[in-house]
Short mmCIF file of C-alpha atoms in Angstrom, two decimals:
data_model
loop_
_atom_site.label_atom_id
_atom_site.label_comp_id
_atom_site.label_asym_id
_atom_site.label_seq_id
_atom_site.Cartn_x
_atom_site.Cartn_y
_atom_site.Cartn_z
CA MET A 1207 -44.55 -2.04 -5.09
CA LYS A 1208 -45.01 -1.32 -1.43
CA THR A 1209 -42.55 1.03 0.12
CA LYS A 1210 -41.40 0.17 3.60
CA GLY A 1211 -43.19 2.84 5.53
CA MET A 1212 -45.60 4.12 2.91
CA GLU A 1213 -47.72 2.58 0.15
CA GLN A 1214 -46.77 3.71 -3.35
CA PRO A 1215 -49.98 5.76 -3.96
CA GLN A 1216 -49.35 7.61 -0.69
CA LEU A 1217 -45.74 8.25 -1.67
CA VAL A 1218 -46.72 9.57 -5.11
CA GLU A 1219 -49.46 11.73 -3.64
CA GLY A 1220 -47.11 13.03 -0.93
CA LEU A 1221 -44.46 13.92 -3.52
CA ARG A 1222 -47.05 15.79 -5.57
CA LYS A 1223 -47.82 17.87 -2.49
CA LEU A 1224 -44.09 18.22 -1.74
CA GLU A 1225 -44.54 16.79 1.75
CA ASP A 1226 -41.35 16.38 3.78
CA GLU A 1227 -42.37 12.91 4.89
CA ALA A 1228 -42.75 11.70 1.29
CA ILE A 1229 -39.46 13.30 0.29
CA ASP A 1230 -37.66 11.52 3.14
CA GLU A 1231 -39.35 8.27 2.17
CA LEU A 1232 -38.29 8.64 -1.47
CA VAL A 1233 -34.68 9.14 -0.40
CA HIS A 1234 -34.82 6.34 2.15
CA GLN A 1235 -36.35 3.76 -0.18
CA TYR A 1236 -34.75 4.57 -3.51
CA SER A 1237 -31.33 6.16 -2.92
CA ARG A 1238 -29.54 2.86 -2.50
CA PRO A 1239 -30.88 1.11 -5.65
CA LEU A 1240 -30.52 4.34 -7.65
CA PHE A 1241 -26.92 4.71 -6.50
CA GLY A 1242 -26.31 1.14 -7.72
CA VAL A 1243 -27.71 2.02 -11.16
CA ILE A 1244 -25.67 5.22 -11.41
CA LEU A 1245 -22.43 3.51 -10.36
CA ASN A 1246 -22.63 1.46 -13.56
CA TYR A 1247 -21.98 4.67 -15.47
CA THR A 1248 -19.37 6.25 -13.25
CA LYS A 1249 -17.27 4.69 -10.55
CA ASN A 1250 -16.46 8.01 -8.97
CA PRO A 1251 -18.64 8.18 -5.81
CA GLN A 1252 -18.70 12.01 -5.74
CA ASP A 1253 -19.90 12.14 -9.34
CA ALA A 1254 -22.44 9.42 -8.62
CA GLU A 1255 -23.79 11.32 -5.62
CA GLU A 1256 -24.11 14.46 -7.72
CA ILE A 1257 -26.04 12.54 -10.40
CA LEU A 1258 -28.20 10.99 -7.67
CA GLN A 1259 -29.04 14.41 -6.22
CA ASP A 1260 -30.07 15.66 -9.62
CA THR A 1261 -32.10 12.49 -10.26
CA LEU A 1262 -34.05 12.88 -7.01
CA VAL A 1263 -34.88 16.49 -7.85
CA LYS A 1264 -36.10 15.44 -11.30
CA ILE A 1265 -38.23 12.64 -9.85
CA VAL A 1266 -40.06 15.13 -7.61
CA ARG A 1267 -40.42 17.69 -10.39
CA LYS A 1268 -41.74 15.11 -12.86
CA ILE A 1269 -43.97 13.19 -10.47
CA GLU A 1270 -47.05 14.83 -12.03
CA THR A 1271 -46.26 12.97 -15.25
CA PHE A 1272 -46.24 9.56 -13.55
CA ARG A 1273 -49.59 8.12 -14.57
CA ASP A 1274 -48.85 4.44 -14.51
CA GLN A 1275 -50.64 2.50 -11.80
CA GLY A 1276 -47.90 -0.14 -11.80
CA ASP A 1277 -44.55 -0.25 -10.07
CA ILE A 1278 -42.87 3.16 -9.98
CA TRP A 1279 -39.34 1.72 -9.95
CA PRO A 1280 -38.88 1.35 -13.77
CA TRP A 1281 -40.00 4.97 -14.20
CA ILE A 1282 -37.61 6.17 -11.49
CA LYS A 1283 -34.76 4.09 -12.84
CA ARG A 1284 -35.23 5.48 -16.34
CA ILE A 1285 -34.80 9.01 -14.98
CA ALA A 1286 -31.53 7.96 -13.29
CA ILE A 1287 -30.24 6.35 -16.50
CA ASN A 1288 -31.14 9.36 -18.64
CA ASN A 1289 -29.52 11.63 -16.12
CA SER A 1290 -26.34 9.53 -15.99
CA ILE A 1291 -26.07 9.55 -19.77
CA ILE A 1292 -26.60 13.31 -20.03
CA TRP A 1293 -24.17 13.99 -17.20
CA LEU A 1294 -21.44 11.73 -18.57
CA ARG A 1295 -21.80 13.04 -22.08
CA LYS A 1296 -21.30 16.54 -20.74
CA ASN A 1297 -18.33 15.65 -18.55
CA ARG A 1298 -16.47 13.01 -20.52
CA ALA A 1299 -14.17 15.39 -22.36
CA THR A 1300 -12.65 16.69 -19.19
CA ARG A 1301 -12.79 13.59 -17.03
CA GLU A 1302 -11.78 10.70 -19.23
CA HIS A 1303 -8.64 10.10 -21.14
CA GLU A 1304 -10.09 7.95 -23.85
CA LEU A 1305 -8.29 4.75 -24.64
CA ARG A 1306 -7.90 3.63 -28.22
CA MET A 1307 -10.34 0.75 -28.59
CA ASP A 1308 -8.50 -0.77 -31.55
CA ASP A 1309 -5.46 -1.40 -29.35
CA HIS A 1310 -7.56 -3.59 -27.08
CA LEU A 1311 -9.55 -5.65 -29.56
CA PRO A 1312 -8.65 -9.06 -31.00
CA GLN A 1313 -5.98 -8.95 -33.70
CA PHE A 1314 -6.13 -10.75 -37.03
CA SER A 1315 -3.60 -11.49 -39.77
CA ALA A 1316 -4.02 -10.11 -43.29
CA ASP A 1317 -5.89 -13.25 -44.33
CA GLY A 1318 -8.32 -12.89 -41.40
CA GLN A 1319 -6.94 -15.53 -39.03
CA HIS A 1320 -6.45 -15.00 -35.30
CA SER A 1321 -3.01 -13.46 -34.77
CA HIS A 1322 -2.66 -14.99 -31.31
CA PRO A 1323 -3.68 -18.37 -29.90
CA VAL A 1324 -7.20 -18.40 -28.44
CA PHE A 1325 -7.67 -20.55 -25.37
CA ASP A 1326 -10.82 -21.75 -23.74
CA TRP A 1327 -10.67 -20.57 -20.13
CA GLY A 1328 -11.84 -24.00 -19.10
CA VAL A 1329 -13.87 -22.80 -16.16
CA ASP A 1330 -17.53 -22.79 -15.33
CA PRO A 1331 -18.89 -19.21 -15.48
CA GLU A 1332 -20.96 -19.96 -12.39
CA GLN A 1333 -17.75 -20.68 -10.48
CA LEU A 1334 -16.11 -17.54 -11.85
CA LEU A 1335 -19.01 -15.49 -10.54
CA LEU A 1336 -18.22 -16.53 -7.01
CA ASN A 1337 -14.78 -15.05 -7.41
CA LYS A 1338 -14.65 -11.47 -6.18
CA GLU A 1339 -11.44 -10.75 -8.06
CA VAL A 1340 -13.14 -11.62 -11.35
CA GLY A 1341 -16.17 -9.48 -10.44
CA GLY A 1342 -13.87 -6.51 -9.78
CA LEU A 1343 -11.99 -7.14 -12.98
CA ILE A 1344 -15.17 -7.01 -15.06
CA TYR A 1345 -16.43 -3.90 -13.28
CA ASP A 1346 -13.10 -2.17 -13.94
CA ALA A 1347 -13.08 -3.31 -17.58
CA VAL A 1348 -16.54 -1.80 -18.09
CA GLN A 1349 -15.53 1.40 -16.31
CA VAL A 1350 -12.46 2.06 -18.45
CA LEU A 1351 -14.44 1.75 -21.67
CA PRO A 1352 -14.95 5.06 -23.46
CA PHE A 1353 -18.42 6.47 -22.81
CA GLU A 1354 -19.80 5.67 -26.28
CA TYR A 1355 -19.07 1.97 -25.68
CA ARG A 1356 -19.73 1.79 -21.96
CA ALA A 1357 -23.25 3.26 -22.09
CA PRO A 1358 -24.67 0.82 -24.67
CA LEU A 1359 -22.97 -2.16 -22.99
CA VAL A 1360 -24.37 -1.29 -19.56
CA LEU A 1361 -27.83 -0.63 -20.99
CA ARG A 1362 -27.80 -4.00 -22.74
CA GLU A 1363 -26.05 -6.32 -20.29
CA ILE A 1364 -26.93 -4.81 -16.96
CA GLU A 1365 -30.22 -3.00 -17.57
CA GLY A 1366 -31.45 -5.50 -20.15
CA TYR A 1367 -32.84 -2.98 -22.64
CA SER A 1368 -33.45 -3.98 -26.26
CA ILE A 1369 -31.26 -2.68 -29.10
CA ARG A 1370 -34.14 -0.46 -30.21
CA GLU A 1371 -34.59 1.06 -26.73
CA ILE A 1372 -30.86 1.70 -26.40
CA SER A 1373 -30.76 3.41 -29.81
CA ALA A 1374 -33.58 5.70 -28.70
CA LEU A 1375 -31.97 6.45 -25.32
CA LEU A 1376 -28.60 7.30 -26.85
CA GLY A 1377 -29.88 8.85 -30.06
CA ILE A 1378 -27.82 6.58 -32.33
CA LYS A 1379 -28.78 4.12 -35.08
CA GLU A 1380 -29.53 0.49 -34.24
CA ALA A 1381 -26.62 -0.76 -36.38
CA ALA A 1382 -24.21 1.54 -34.52
CA THR A 1383 -25.67 0.41 -31.18
CA LYS A 1384 -25.04 -3.24 -32.04
CA THR A 1385 -21.50 -2.55 -33.26
CA ARG A 1386 -20.64 -0.66 -30.08
CA ILE A 1387 -22.04 -3.38 -27.81
CA HIS A 1388 -20.13 -6.03 -29.75
CA ARG A 1389 -16.86 -4.08 -29.60
CA ALA A 1390 -17.38 -3.41 -25.89
CA ARG A 1391 -17.89 -7.15 -25.32
CA LEU A 1392 -14.73 -7.90 -27.30
CA PHE A 1393 -12.86 -5.43 -25.11
CA VAL A 1394 -14.11 -7.00 -21.87
CA ARG A 1395 -13.28 -10.47 -23.23
CA GLU A 1396 -9.72 -9.35 -24.09
CA ARG A 1397 -9.19 -8.01 -20.57
CA LEU A 1398 -10.39 -11.27 -19.06
CA ALA A 1399 -8.35 -13.33 -21.53
CA LYS A 1400 -5.20 -11.41 -20.56
CA HIS A 1401 -5.97 -11.99 -16.91
CA PHE A 1402 -6.52 -15.69 -17.36
CA SER A 1403 -3.64 -16.41 -19.72
CA GLY A 1404 -0.91 -18.21 -17.88
CA ARG A 1405 -2.86 -18.40 -14.63
CA HIS A 1406 -3.46 -21.57 -12.78
CA PHE A 1407 -7.19 -21.77 -12.29
CA GLY A 1408 -6.94 -24.14 -9.35
CA GLY A 1409 -5.11 -21.40 -7.48
CA LEU A 1410 -7.51 -18.71 -8.61
CA LEU A 1411 -10.63 -20.53 -7.56
CA MET B 777 -20.31 -22.07 -54.36
CA LYS B 778 -20.21 -21.04 -50.72
CA ALA B 779 -17.87 -18.24 -49.79
CA PHE B 780 -15.22 -18.94 -47.19
CA ILE B 781 -15.66 -17.32 -43.78
CA SER B 782 -12.48 -16.09 -42.11
CA CYS B 783 -11.86 -16.00 -38.34
CA LYS B 784 -12.25 -12.22 -38.44
CA GLN B 785 -15.62 -12.45 -40.19
CA CYS B 786 -16.63 -15.16 -37.74
CA THR B 787 -15.76 -12.85 -34.82
CA ASP B 788 -17.68 -9.96 -36.41
CA LEU B 789 -20.82 -12.12 -36.60
CA LEU B 790 -20.80 -13.46 -33.04
CA MET B 791 -23.29 -11.01 -31.58
CA ASP B 792 -25.88 -11.72 -34.28
CA TYR B 793 -25.09 -15.40 -33.98
CA LEU B 794 -25.85 -15.45 -30.25
CA GLU B 795 -28.96 -13.29 -30.70
CA GLY B 796 -30.21 -15.66 -33.39
CA THR B 797 -30.60 -12.89 -35.96
CA LEU B 798 -28.36 -14.29 -38.73
CA ASP B 799 -29.74 -15.43 -42.08
CA THR B 800 -29.94 -19.20 -42.29
CA GLY B 801 -27.28 -19.38 -45.01
CA ILE B 802 -24.76 -17.31 -43.09
CA LYS B 803 -25.48 -19.14 -39.86
CA GLN B 804 -24.81 -22.44 -41.58
CA ARG B 805 -21.46 -21.20 -42.91
CA LEU B 806 -20.56 -19.90 -39.48
CA ASP B 807 -21.47 -23.24 -37.89
CA GLU B 808 -19.25 -24.97 -40.42
CA HIS B 809 -16.38 -22.63 -39.63
CA LEU B 810 -16.83 -23.10 -35.88
CA SER B 811 -16.86 -26.88 -36.16
CA ALA B 812 -13.55 -26.79 -38.06
CA CYS B 813 -11.78 -23.97 -36.18
CA PRO B 814 -10.93 -24.61 -32.49
CA PRO B 815 -9.65 -21.04 -31.89
CA CYS B 816 -12.97 -19.58 -33.06
CA LEU B 817 -14.93 -22.06 -30.98
CA ASN B 818 -12.85 -21.05 -27.95
CA PHE B 819 -13.42 -17.43 -28.85
CA LEU B 820 -17.19 -17.97 -29.04
CA ARG B 821 -17.23 -19.66 -25.62
CA THR B 822 -15.16 -16.99 -23.93
CA TYR B 823 -17.11 -14.17 -25.63
CA LYS B 824 -20.31 -15.70 -24.26
CA THR B 825 -18.78 -16.14 -20.80
CA SER B 826 -17.65 -12.48 -20.76
CA SER B 827 -21.16 -11.36 -21.63
CA GLU B 828 -22.71 -13.57 -18.93
CA LEU B 829 -20.24 -12.32 -16.33
CA THR B 830 -20.96 -8.69 -17.27
CA ARG B 831 -24.69 -9.36 -16.90
CA ARG B 832 -24.12 -10.50 -13.36
CA LEU B 833 -22.94 -7.02 -12.38
CA ARG B 834 -26.68 -6.26 -12.16
CA ASP B 835 -26.83 -8.33 -8.99
CA GLN B 836 -24.25 -6.28 -7.16
CA GLN B 837 -25.58 -4.68 -4.03
CA VAL B 838 -24.38 -1.27 -2.97
CA GLN B 839 -24.80 0.38 0.37
CA ILE B 840 -24.94 4.06 1.12
CA PRO B 841 -23.82 5.55 4.42
CA ARG B 842 -26.48 6.99 6.72
CA ALA B 843 -24.72 10.38 6.51
CA MET B 844 -25.18 10.40 2.75
CA GLU B 845 -28.87 9.54 3.08
CA ASN B 846 -29.28 12.46 5.48
CA ARG B 847 -27.40 14.78 3.12
CA LEU B 848 -29.70 13.75 0.28
CA LYS B 849 -32.82 14.33 2.36
CA SER B 850 -31.72 17.85 3.35
CA PHE B 851 -30.67 18.65 -0.19
CA LEU B 852 -33.94 17.46 -1.71
CA ARG B 853 -36.14 19.24 0.85
CA GLU B 854 -34.24 22.45 0.16
CA GLN B 855 -34.44 22.06 -3.62
CA VAL B 856 -38.18 21.40 -3.75
CA LYS B 857 -38.85 24.44 -1.63
CA LYS B 858 -37.04 26.54 -4.22
CA SER B 859 -39.18 25.25 -7.06
#
């Protein structure tokens, strides 16, 4: 990947020598995409900036270990994700009032049937994507998920990692990873279902 | 004799169903349930839509203010000098 003002090898070399120009270039080129990645884990901009600061420092300190000749972005992004996970794990107790997932998942009768009617939303997902309100609703739904559900969901849906990679990143078993992603999806679906129930789609779109 | 699949069991299996990781026998029973149960078919569709919509959050573009970029530059220069 070419950076705007500097080729990648130059940037990497400059960072190894701790040159101001390379440091500025790193911030200029990668702060915005890194901030986007971090905001998937916390919607608080102050927290995100703090995680970003820490990520940039780690990138410079670890640049010696970057051996790959390919694009540096996946390596950089991985540091941001790891950092976000560590940071959130450390801070979740004080910053989040955890919601009870079971209260927000689909309900079933004793014989395993749906307790409430289930409607098809009857809309094309492509059309829904054009709707900013729906985009905000999904972002908010993901953000209110407790950390242990939010992290695997984001890693799967947004970052596109495999179940095995997510298990390794979070230090949990693959079966637990799958269960958490599934429950997180059920939660997001319930939020959307509540939003759409009783709404007139013609008015929404 | 095939065991009956309930709506709850059907819901529990949706992730594996969409990932194509179910055993053939279970998948067949799930398909049978889905073809006979409109609520579960609706649930499957909306579960899939929710997942697709969540995936699209990856396309969101964020901007950072110039002042923040400058703050980050100063911070990083200062930090690397310490190390």
